[in-house]
Structures are given as C-alpha cells and as structure tokens.
Amino acid sequence: MAVCLVTGAAGFVGSHLAERLTAEGHTVRGIDAFIPYYPRALKEDNLVTVRTRENFTFHEADLRTADLNPMLEGVDVVFHLAAQAGLRRSWSEFDSYMSCNIQATQRLLEAAVAHKIDHFINISTSSVYGRFATGNEESPLEPVSPYGITKLAAEMLCRAYEQNFGLPITICR
C-alpha cells in the first residue's frame, strides 16, 4: 500500500479522497491551512470520519510557509487539492490567489522533486476552459477569471516540473 499526501484534506473532495484511500488500506497524511473561504467548522466536520482511522494523520499547515520536508518524508503519491477557490473573490483578492494557487504549488513541486515522489496528482478546475466549461481536455484553455488563470498557471508549473525534473504528473480537471 502507498503512503499518500493529500493537500486540502479538510475540503469536501479532499476529505472524501482521504476517506477512500484509508478505507483501501493506504496511509494518508492530510494537510489543510483552514483558509477562511469556507467556515472552519464545516471543514472540521469534513474530517470527522477520517480522523478516526489509524492510517490517517492530519497537519494544519500552510503550503506557502510550512516546512514541507517532514510531511513528504516517505510519501509515494501526492494528491494536490489545496487551493484558494472562488471566481468572484479572485478579482478582489488576487495576491491571495497567486500565493495559494501558484506559489504553494511551486513549493510543493520543489519538495516532491527533492523527495523523489513517485507520482504527483494535481487537481485543477474546469475554470481553466473559460466561460463555458464544456468539451474535453483538448478544448482551448481560455480562463476568464484570476482564479482560472492561477489554476492554469499551476498546471503549467506541474508540466514544467515533469519535463525538467522527470516528476510523474497527472492533472485532473
């Protein structure tokens, strides 16, 4: 079984992913910064089930500033779900979106390369397609919000780390 790091583990998708991975026998380290886009109580509730599992540990940490080395020690697979979400708010809080969605991703990619992670799975968004998020993965990438732009930039960073450092990357939208 794999040792998995799930960033954004207190979010809806991240918590369900952690539940599934632990149920399948994988060891999961969850990270979340509890950025106040969603109420903390809601995110704490998302963790109630998975926190009872012996093969799950949780770290409240901000990927932009935390020492990522101890969290990545011995990890096989990174599931990167952490992000600053929200289309509308991205217009007024652009610096936060830049730091959460781009800088945090870059720091995590650097740490993944240093720790020779087997696979880095980046969870992106349909917002990279633009106003009409329909079609397939060959559709043009035309984000129309700072949120979509920062998530596309994170995807491009992932591809750059794959090409330059051989880090196996999967991007899910």
C-alpha positions as CSV (number, residue, x, y, z in Angstrom):
1,M,0.0,0.0,0.0
2,A,1.1,3.6,-0.7
3,V,1.8,6.5,1.6
4,C,-0.2,9.4,0.2
5,L,-0.1,13.1,1.0
6,V,-3.5,14.8,0.5
7,T,-3.4,18.6,0.5
8,G,-6.6,20.4,1.0
9,A,-7.7,17.4,3.1
10,A,-10.3,19.3,5.1
11,G,-12.2,20.3,1.9
12,F,-15.2,18.4,0.6
13,V,-13.3,16.5,-2.1
14,G,-10.0,16.2,-0.1
15,S,-11.7,14.7,2.9
16,H,-13.6,12.2,0.8
17,L,-10.5,11.2,-1.1
18,A,-8.7,10.7,2.3
19,E,-11.6,8.5,3.5
20,R,-11.4,6.4,0.3
21,L,-7.6,6.0,0.4
22,T,-7.6,5.0,4.0
23,A,-10.5,2.6,3.5
24,E,-8.4,0.9,0.8
25,G,-5.5,0.5,3.2
26,H,-3.3,3.3,2.2
27,T,-1.5,5.5,4.8
28,V,-2.7,9.1,4.4
29,R,-1.2,12.3,5.6
30,G,-3.7,15.2,5.3
31,I,-2.7,18.9,5.2
32,D,-5.0,21.9,5.3
33,A,-4.5,25.5,6.2
34,F,-8.1,26.2,7.0
35,I,-8.1,29.4,4.8
36,P,-11.3,31.1,5.7
37,Y,-13.1,30.9,2.3
38,Y,-15.3,28.2,3.9
39,P,-16.2,28.2,7.6
40,R,-13.6,26.3,9.7
41,A,-16.4,24.3,11.4
42,L,-17.6,23.0,8.1
43,K,-14.1,21.8,7.2
44,E,-13.6,20.3,10.7
45,D,-16.8,18.4,10.1
46,N,-15.4,17.0,6.8
47,L,-12.6,15.4,8.8
48,V,-14.7,13.7,11.5
49,T,-14.8,10.2,9.9
50,V,-11.2,10.0,8.5
51,R,-9.7,11.3,11.8
52,T,-10.8,8.1,13.5
53,R,-8.7,6.0,11.2
54,E,-5.3,4.7,12.4
55,N,-3.8,5.1,8.9
56,F,-4.6,8.9,8.8
57,T,-2.6,11.8,10.3
58,F,-3.5,15.4,9.9
59,H,-1.3,18.5,9.9
60,E,-2.7,22.0,10.0
61,A,-0.2,23.7,7.8
62,D,0.1,26.4,5.1
63,L,1.9,25.2,2.0
64,R,3.1,28.7,1.4
65,T,5.2,28.8,4.6
66,A,5.4,25.4,6.2
67,D,8.5,23.2,6.2
68,L,7.2,20.5,3.8
69,N,10.1,18.1,4.2
70,P,8.8,16.2,7.3
71,M,5.4,15.9,5.6
72,L,6.8,14.5,2.4
73,E,9.3,12.1,4.0
74,G,8.4,8.6,2.8
75,V,5.5,9.7,0.7
76,D,4.8,7.8,-2.6
77,V,2.0,9.8,-4.1
78,V,0.9,13.5,-3.7
79,F,-2.7,14.4,-4.3
80,H,-2.6,18.2,-4.5
81,L,-6.1,19.6,-3.9
82,A,-5.3,22.6,-1.8
83,A,-6.3,25.9,-3.5
84,Q,-7.9,29.2,-2.9
85,A,-11.3,28.7,-4.5
86,G,-13.9,31.2,-5.7
87,L,-14.3,33.0,-9.0
88,R,-15.7,36.3,-7.8
89,R,-13.4,36.8,-4.9
90,S,-10.4,36.2,-7.1
91,W,-10.9,39.6,-8.6
92,S,-10.5,41.5,-5.3
93,E,-8.0,39.2,-3.6
94,F,-5.6,38.4,-6.4
95,D,-2.5,38.3,-4.2
96,S,-4.0,35.6,-2.1
97,Y,-4.9,33.5,-5.2
98,M,-1.4,34.0,-6.6
99,S,0.2,32.8,-3.4
100,C,-2.2,29.9,-2.6
101,N,-2.6,28.6,-6.1
102,I,0.8,29.2,-7.7
103,Q,3.4,29.8,-5.1
104,A,2.2,27.0,-2.8
105,T,2.1,24.6,-5.8
106,Q,5.6,25.5,-6.8
107,R,6.9,24.9,-3.2
108,L,5.1,21.5,-3.1
109,L,6.6,20.6,-6.5
110,E,10.1,21.5,-5.3
111,A,9.6,19.3,-2.3
112,A,8.2,16.5,-4.4
113,V,11.3,16.5,-6.6
114,A,13.6,16.6,-3.6
115,H,11.9,13.6,-2.0
116,K,11.7,11.7,-5.3
117,I,7.9,11.3,-5.2
118,D,6.6,8.5,-7.4
119,H,3.5,10.4,-8.7
120,F,2.2,14.0,-8.3
121,I,-1.6,14.3,-9.0
122,N,-2.7,17.9,-9.3
123,I,-6.4,18.7,-9.1
124,S,-7.3,21.6,-11.3
125,T,-10.6,23.1,-12.3
126,S,-12.9,23.5,-15.3
127,S,-12.4,27.2,-14.9
128,V,-9.2,26.9,-17.0
129,Y,-11.5,26.4,-20.0
130,G,-13.2,29.8,-19.6
131,R,-16.8,30.9,-19.5
132,F,-18.2,27.6,-21.0
133,A,-16.6,24.7,-19.2
134,T,-17.7,22.1,-21.7
135,G,-15.9,19.9,-24.1
136,N,-12.9,17.6,-23.5
137,E,-9.4,18.1,-22.4
138,E,-8.4,19.1,-25.9
139,S,-10.7,22.2,-25.7
140,P,-8.9,25.6,-25.7
141,L,-7.7,26.9,-22.4
142,E,-9.2,30.4,-22.0
143,P,-9.7,31.2,-18.3
144,V,-11.7,34.4,-17.7
145,S,-11.0,35.0,-14.0
146,P,-8.0,35.3,-11.9
147,Y,-8.9,32.0,-10.2
148,G,-8.9,30.2,-13.5
149,I,-5.7,31.9,-14.5
150,T,-3.9,30.9,-11.3
151,K,-5.1,27.3,-11.6
152,L,-3.9,27.2,-15.2
153,A,-0.5,28.6,-14.1
154,A,-0.3,25.8,-11.5
155,E,-1.0,23.2,-14.3
156,M,1.8,24.8,-16.3
157,L,4.2,24.6,-13.4
158,C,3.4,20.9,-13.0
159,R,4.2,20.3,-16.7
160,A,7.4,22.2,-16.3
161,Y,8.5,20.1,-13.4
162,E,7.5,16.9,-15.3
163,Q,9.6,18.0,-18.3
164,N,12.6,19.4,-16.4
165,F,12.9,17.1,-13.5
166,G,11.1,13.9,-14.6
167,L,8.4,14.2,-11.9
168,P,5.5,12.0,-13.0
169,I,2.4,14.3,-13.2
170,T,-1.3,13.8,-13.7
171,I,-3.6,16.7,-13.9
172,C,-7.3,16.3,-13.3
173,R,-9.9,18.9,-14.2
